[in-house]
Structure formats: C-alpha cells, structure tokens
Coordinates of C-alpha atoms in Angstrom, one line a residue:
M1 CA -9.5 18.6 -22.5
T2 CA -7.5 15.7 -23.9
R3 CA -7.6 12.3 -22.2
D4 CA -4.0 12.6 -21.2
A5 CA -4.8 15.8 -19.3
A6 CA -7.2 13.8 -17.1
V7 CA -4.6 11.2 -16.1
P8 CA -3.8 11.5 -12.4
S9 CA -0.5 12.9 -11.4
A10 CA 2.5 10.6 -10.9
V11 CA 2.8 8.5 -7.8
T12 CA 6.0 10.1 -6.7
A13 CA 7.0 13.7 -7.2
A14 CA 9.8 14.9 -9.4
P15 CA 13.1 15.5 -7.7
A16 CA 13.1 18.6 -5.5
D17 CA 16.3 20.1 -7.0
S18 CA 14.9 20.5 -10.5
G19 CA 17.6 23.1 -11.3
S20 CA 20.4 20.6 -11.8
V21 CA 21.1 19.0 -15.2
Q22 CA 20.7 15.5 -13.8
D23 CA 17.4 16.2 -12.2
R24 CA 16.1 17.9 -15.4
R25 CA 17.0 14.7 -17.3
I26 CA 14.9 12.7 -14.8
E27 CA 12.0 15.0 -15.3
Q28 CA 12.4 14.6 -19.0
A29 CA 12.3 10.8 -18.5
C30 CA 9.1 11.1 -16.5
R31 CA 7.5 13.2 -19.2
F32 CA 8.5 10.8 -21.9
I33 CA 7.0 7.9 -19.9
D34 CA 3.8 9.9 -19.2
G35 CA 3.3 10.6 -22.9
F36 CA 4.2 7.1 -24.1
D37 CA 1.1 5.6 -25.7
E38 CA 2.4 2.2 -26.8
G39 CA 2.4 0.4 -23.5
V40 CA 5.5 0.6 -21.3
P41 CA 8.7 2.0 -22.9
T42 CA 11.9 0.0 -22.5
L43 CA 14.8 1.3 -20.4
R44 CA 16.8 1.8 -23.7
Q45 CA 14.0 3.9 -25.2
I46 CA 13.8 6.2 -22.2
A47 CA 17.6 6.5 -22.0
D48 CA 18.0 7.3 -25.7
H49 CA 15.3 10.0 -25.4
V50 CA 17.1 11.8 -22.6
G51 CA 20.6 11.1 -23.8
L52 CA 21.9 8.9 -21.0
S53 CA 23.1 5.4 -20.6
P54 CA 20.5 2.9 -19.4
A55 CA 22.6 1.9 -16.4
W56 CA 23.1 5.5 -15.3
L57 CA 19.4 6.3 -15.8
Q58 CA 18.3 3.3 -13.9
K59 CA 20.4 4.2 -10.9
R60 CA 19.7 7.9 -10.9
F61 CA 16.0 7.5 -11.5
T62 CA 15.5 5.0 -8.8
G63 CA 17.6 7.0 -6.3
A64 CA 15.6 10.2 -7.1
L65 CA 12.0 8.8 -7.1
G66 CA 12.3 5.6 -5.1
V67 CA 11.0 3.4 -7.9
S68 CA 12.6 2.2 -11.1
P69 CA 11.6 3.5 -14.6
R70 CA 9.7 0.3 -15.2
Q71 CA 7.8 0.6 -11.9
Y72 CA 7.0 4.2 -12.6
A73 CA 5.7 3.4 -16.1
D74 CA 3.6 0.5 -14.8
Q75 CA 2.1 2.7 -12.1
R76 CA 1.3 5.4 -14.6
R77 CA -0.4 2.9 -16.9
R78 CA -2.4 1.6 -14.0
E79 CA -3.5 5.1 -13.1
R80 CA -4.5 5.9 -16.7
L81 CA -6.6 2.7 -16.8
K82 CA -8.3 3.6 -13.6
S83 CA -9.0 7.1 -14.8
L84 CA -10.5 5.8 -18.1
L85 CA -12.7 3.3 -16.3
R86 CA -13.9 5.9 -13.8
E87 CA -14.9 8.1 -16.8
G88 CA -17.1 5.3 -18.0
D89 CA -15.0 3.9 -20.9
A90 CA -15.7 0.4 -21.9
V91 CA -13.1 -2.1 -20.6
T92 CA -11.8 -3.1 -24.0
G93 CA -11.3 0.5 -25.2
A94 CA -9.8 1.6 -21.8
L95 CA -7.2 -1.2 -21.7
Y96 CA -5.9 -0.4 -25.2
E97 CA -5.9 3.4 -24.6
A98 CA -4.1 2.9 -21.3
G99 CA -1.4 0.9 -23.2
Y100 CA -2.2 -2.7 -22.4
G101 CA -1.4 -4.8 -25.5
S102 CA -4.1 -7.4 -24.9
S103 CA -7.0 -8.1 -22.5
S104 CA -5.2 -11.2 -21.2
R105 CA -2.3 -9.1 -20.0
L106 CA -4.7 -6.8 -18.1
Y107 CA -6.7 -9.6 -16.5
E108 CA -3.6 -11.5 -15.5
S109 CA -2.4 -8.4 -13.5
S110 CA -5.8 -7.2 -12.3
D111 CA -5.3 -8.2 -8.7
A112 CA -2.2 -5.9 -8.5
T113 CA -3.7 -3.3 -10.7
L114 CA -7.2 -2.9 -9.3
G115 CA -7.7 -5.4 -6.4
M116 CA -10.7 -6.7 -8.5
T117 CA -11.5 -7.3 -12.1
P118 CA -11.6 -4.2 -14.4
A119 CA -15.4 -4.5 -15.0
T120 CA -16.0 -4.6 -11.3
Y121 CA -13.7 -1.6 -10.7
R122 CA -15.5 0.4 -13.4
K123 CA -18.8 -0.1 -11.4
G124 CA -17.1 1.4 -8.3
G125 CA -16.6 -2.0 -6.7
A126 CA -20.3 -3.0 -7.1
G127 CA -20.7 -6.7 -6.7
A128 CA -17.5 -7.3 -4.7
R129 CA -18.4 -9.5 -1.7
I130 CA -16.9 -8.7 1.6
A131 CA -17.4 -10.8 4.7
W132 CA -16.8 -9.3 8.2
T133 CA -16.7 -10.3 11.8
T134 CA -16.0 -8.7 15.2
V135 CA -14.3 -10.1 18.3
P136 CA -13.6 -8.6 21.7
C137 CA -10.0 -7.8 22.5
A138 CA -7.9 -5.7 24.8
L139 CA -8.5 -2.6 22.6
G140 CA -12.3 -3.0 22.5
L141 CA -13.9 -4.6 19.5
L142 CA -11.8 -5.8 16.6
L143 CA -13.3 -5.9 13.1
V144 CA -11.7 -8.0 10.4
A145 CA -13.2 -7.9 6.9
A146 CA -12.0 -9.8 3.8
T147 CA -12.8 -10.6 0.2
E148 CA -12.2 -14.1 -1.2
R149 CA -8.6 -12.9 -2.0
G150 CA -7.7 -11.8 1.5
I151 CA -8.1 -9.3 4.3
C152 CA -9.1 -5.8 3.1
F153 CA -10.0 -3.9 6.3
V154 CA -9.1 -4.1 10.0
A155 CA -10.6 -1.6 12.5
F156 CA -11.1 -1.0 16.3
D157 CA -14.0 0.6 18.2
D158 CA -16.2 0.0 21.2
S159 CA -19.4 -0.2 19.0
E160 CA -20.1 -2.9 16.4
D161 CA -22.5 -0.4 14.7
T162 CA -19.7 2.1 14.3
L163 CA -17.3 -0.5 13.0
L164 CA -19.9 -1.6 10.4
A165 CA -20.5 2.0 9.4
E166 CA -16.7 2.4 8.9
L167 CA -16.6 -0.7 6.7
E168 CA -19.5 0.5 4.6
A169 CA -18.0 3.9 4.2
E170 CA -14.7 2.3 3.0
F171 CA -16.5 0.1 0.5
P172 CA -19.8 1.8 -0.4
Q173 CA -20.5 -0.2 -3.5
A174 CA -19.6 -3.7 -2.1
V175 CA -21.9 -6.4 -0.9
I176 CA -21.1 -6.7 2.8
V177 CA -22.2 -9.8 4.6
P178 CA -21.6 -11.2 8.1
D179 CA -18.9 -14.0 8.2
I180 CA -20.1 -17.6 8.7
G181 CA -16.8 -18.9 10.1
I182 CA -14.6 -18.5 7.1
L183 CA -12.6 -15.7 8.7
E184 CA -12.0 -17.5 12.0
S185 CA -8.3 -18.5 11.4
W186 CA -7.4 -15.1 9.9
T187 CA -9.1 -13.3 12.8
A188 CA -7.3 -15.4 15.4
E189 CA -4.0 -14.5 13.7
V190 CA -4.8 -10.8 13.8
L191 CA -5.6 -11.2 17.5
R192 CA -2.2 -12.7 18.2
R193 CA -0.6 -9.6 16.8
V194 CA -2.9 -7.3 18.8
E195 CA -1.8 -9.1 21.9
G196 CA 1.9 -8.6 21.0
R197 CA 2.6 -12.2 20.3
P198 CA 4.7 -13.3 17.3
P199 CA 2.9 -14.2 14.1
R200 CA 2.3 -17.9 13.4
A201 CA 1.3 -17.5 9.8
S202 CA 1.3 -14.9 7.0
L203 CA -2.0 -13.3 6.1
P204 CA -3.3 -12.8 2.6
L205 CA -4.3 -9.2 1.8
D206 CA -6.6 -7.6 -0.8
V207 CA -5.5 -4.0 -0.7
R208 CA -4.6 -1.5 -3.4
A209 CA -1.6 0.7 -3.1
T210 CA 0.8 2.9 -5.1
A211 CA 4.4 1.7 -5.5
F212 CA 5.5 4.1 -2.8
Q213 CA 2.8 3.0 -0.3
Q214 CA 3.8 -0.6 -0.9
R215 CA 7.4 0.2 -0.1
V216 CA 6.4 2.0 3.1
W217 CA 4.1 -0.8 4.2
R218 CA 6.8 -3.4 3.6
A219 CA 9.2 -1.3 5.7
L220 CA 6.7 -1.2 8.5
T221 CA 6.5 -5.0 8.6
E222 CA 10.3 -5.2 8.8
I223 CA 10.5 -3.2 12.0
P224 CA 11.0 -5.7 14.8
R225 CA 8.2 -6.1 17.3
G226 CA 8.7 -3.9 20.3
E227 CA 10.5 -1.2 18.3
I228 CA 9.3 2.0 16.6
R229 CA 10.8 4.2 13.9
T230 CA 10.3 7.8 13.0
Y231 CA 8.9 8.8 9.7
S232 CA 12.3 10.3 8.9
E233 CA 14.1 7.0 9.7
I234 CA 11.7 5.1 7.5
A235 CA 12.1 7.6 4.7
R236 CA 15.9 7.4 4.9
A237 CA 15.7 3.6 4.9
L238 CA 13.8 3.8 1.6
G239 CA 16.4 6.1 0.1
K240 CA 14.1 9.1 0.1
P241 CA 15.2 11.2 3.1
S242 CA 13.0 14.1 2.3
A243 CA 9.8 12.0 2.0
Q244 CA 8.8 11.8 5.7
R245 CA 5.5 13.5 5.0
A246 CA 4.7 11.0 2.3
V247 CA 5.7 8.2 4.7
G248 CA 3.2 9.6 7.2
R249 CA 0.5 9.7 4.6
A250 CA 1.2 6.1 3.7
C251 CA 0.8 5.1 7.3
A252 CA -2.4 7.1 7.6
T253 CA -4.0 5.4 4.6
N254 CA -3.2 1.9 5.7
P255 CA -6.5 0.0 5.6
V256 CA -5.3 -3.1 7.4
S257 CA -4.0 -2.0 10.8
I258 CA -2.0 -4.6 12.7
V259 CA -1.4 -6.7 9.7
I260 CA 0.6 -3.7 8.3
P261 CA 1.8 -2.3 11.7
C262 CA 1.6 1.4 11.1
H263 CA 1.6 1.8 14.9
R264 CA 5.3 1.3 14.8
A265 CA 5.9 4.7 13.3
K266 CA 6.1 8.0 15.1
R267 CA 7.0 11.7 14.5
S268 CA 10.6 12.8 14.4
D269 CA 10.1 14.7 17.6
G270 CA 9.3 11.5 19.4
G271 CA 5.5 12.0 19.5
L272 CA 3.3 9.1 18.4
A273 CA 1.4 11.3 16.0
G274 CA -2.2 10.5 14.9
Y275 CA -3.6 7.0 14.8
R276 CA -6.9 6.3 13.1
W277 CA -8.1 4.2 16.0
G278 CA -6.9 6.6 18.8
L279 CA -3.5 7.3 20.4
K280 CA -4.4 5.2 23.5
R281 CA -4.8 2.1 21.3
K282 CA -1.5 2.9 19.6
E283 CA 0.2 3.2 22.9
R284 CA -1.2 -0.1 24.1
L285 CA -0.2 -1.9 20.9
I286 CA 3.3 -0.7 21.3
E287 CA 3.4 -1.7 24.9
A288 CA 2.0 -5.2 24.1
E289 CA 4.7 -5.7 21.5
K290 CA 7.5 -4.6 23.8
A291 CA 6.2 -6.9 26.5
G292 CA 5.9 -9.8 24.1
A293 CA 9.4 -9.2 22.7
N294 CA 11.0 -8.8 26.1
S295 CA 9.2 -12.0 27.3
E296 CA 10.7 -14.0 24.4
V297 CA 14.2 -12.6 25.2
S298 CA 13.9 -13.5 28.9
G299 CA 12.5 -16.9 28.1
S300 CA 15.3 -17.6 25.7
A301 CA 18.0 -16.5 28.2
S302 CA 16.6 -18.7 31.0
S303 CA 16.2 -21.8 28.9
P304 CA 18.7 -24.6 29.5
P305 CA 21.1 -25.4 26.7
A306 CA 20.0 -28.1 24.4
Q307 CA 21.4 -31.6 25.2

C-alpha cells in the first residue's frame, strides 16, 4: 500500500450530484488537491488543471463543499500529517512528506493543526498536562478541564468519579491533575452559561476540529440565547442544505458543551435528539436560557428612559 492510500478521506464529501459536468469538475479538483505533493496548490493551478476560471472554481467549490479550495487543501495536508505521525514517522520526515515546506511553518500552525506540538501528537498526546475541577450546579456536577492553551473538556454527571473517568477516556495519554485554582475564573464563566445568564467574557479553547465542525460550532454560538435551531436550519445557514446529518455529528462530537452550545440544536421533527449528558439536562439548559433571555427583555422594557 502506498502512503497516499493511507491518508484519511476528505473532511467533506464530494457533491451528491456527481453526474453533472460541473460536479465532475469539482471532483477532479478534489483529486488534484489530494494528489498534490508539493504543499498546497494555488487556486490558479487547480483551476488550470480542471479547465475552469479561478473565480468560477472558487465560488462553485465553496458552494458545493462548504469550504474553499485552500481550506480543503489545508485540511487534507493536516490529515496527511496526522496519519504519518500516527504511523510512527519521525516529525521531520512527516512534515516534508505531508507537504510542509519547513518545520517553522508547521510549528507556527501546530495549535490549529494538532492542538499540541507534532512530537506530542505523535506520542498520542503523552505529556500533555490537563487540569480539572468540578463544581456543583443545577444539573449536578460540572467538570471543566483545560490545558495551558484553554478549555478542552466540559461534562456533567452526578458522580465525580464518573466525570474523571470520562476525562481520562477522552485523553488517555495525558497527564491529568486536579486544579489548584487556575481554572476558577473560567469555571465561573461556564457556570454563568449553565444558569442561562449572558456571557461576561470569551473563553479560550484547546480543541481540534475539521473545517466543517468549526463552521457548525461557530453557527451554534451565533444562535441567540433562548432559541433553538433544527439541524436542517443550521445546514441551510451553512449553505449545505443536505448536510443535516453531518451537522448532527458535529454537535455530538463537541467536547466543550455549554461553551459551544450544542444544546441549541434539535431534530427537524422538533425532537431534542440525543445529548451526551442526557435529555433532561438539555431541556433544563434550554429553559434556563429562555428564562434568562426573557428576563433581560422584561428588565429592559421596564427600565426608565435615560436622562
């Protein structure tokens, strides 16, 4: 088997209507990018290969796959790098074979690429240090865990032992230690959101995601508090109306509940669908946000005009 055969499949699927001439051109562009072994091809190189203008290719490619040709190429290069590192390749050899022109380019982007340095990723995350804390809340116990870069895991349960087991299962090779107060302000901010109150500050995150997951998660944060959207509505807002199942998977794989509010998504038939921490918690989160949003509206309406 060649190395290219071991590269994971693309982040987004090829267009469903592969019979049309236009969609076949997009598929050709994907194959050209997948087989390009000199880094990331330029838009002009891709367009010339498939016989289209760069402007038309950019528009059609983005409309069909939800990401631009450059974003697609970057993601494929990241996936190839991860595959090579998992196979045990040395970092230097892996970075050049994956198409990175220099080690500095790789390490500059390692946060976005791996969530950790390449050498650490190659060891399955061994040595990554994660601090954790639990606090009581209306939904039971809330666990917040973070690396030095930001929050990497948020969970609910009634048992601290269960929560710690969840964390260890999520990061089996990491060094997991109890927090000594560093997470206090981040945890307080997460609690505000659990209670349905408006955020006071942004929270740094240390999570890995595909380009499509990032788009879904961003869309979830843009849903107003107290409102929910169907997977189909989110998919349409992303310009990918047939991707409701992919939207559902992106919600299900969200490791930082509340911070990325996947509880604001539901099935097209109106059902709340599954929630990793239980449907009762999902219902209470939605109710808390609705109550908080309504309280703000009422308070604003009853306030006297400014003098």
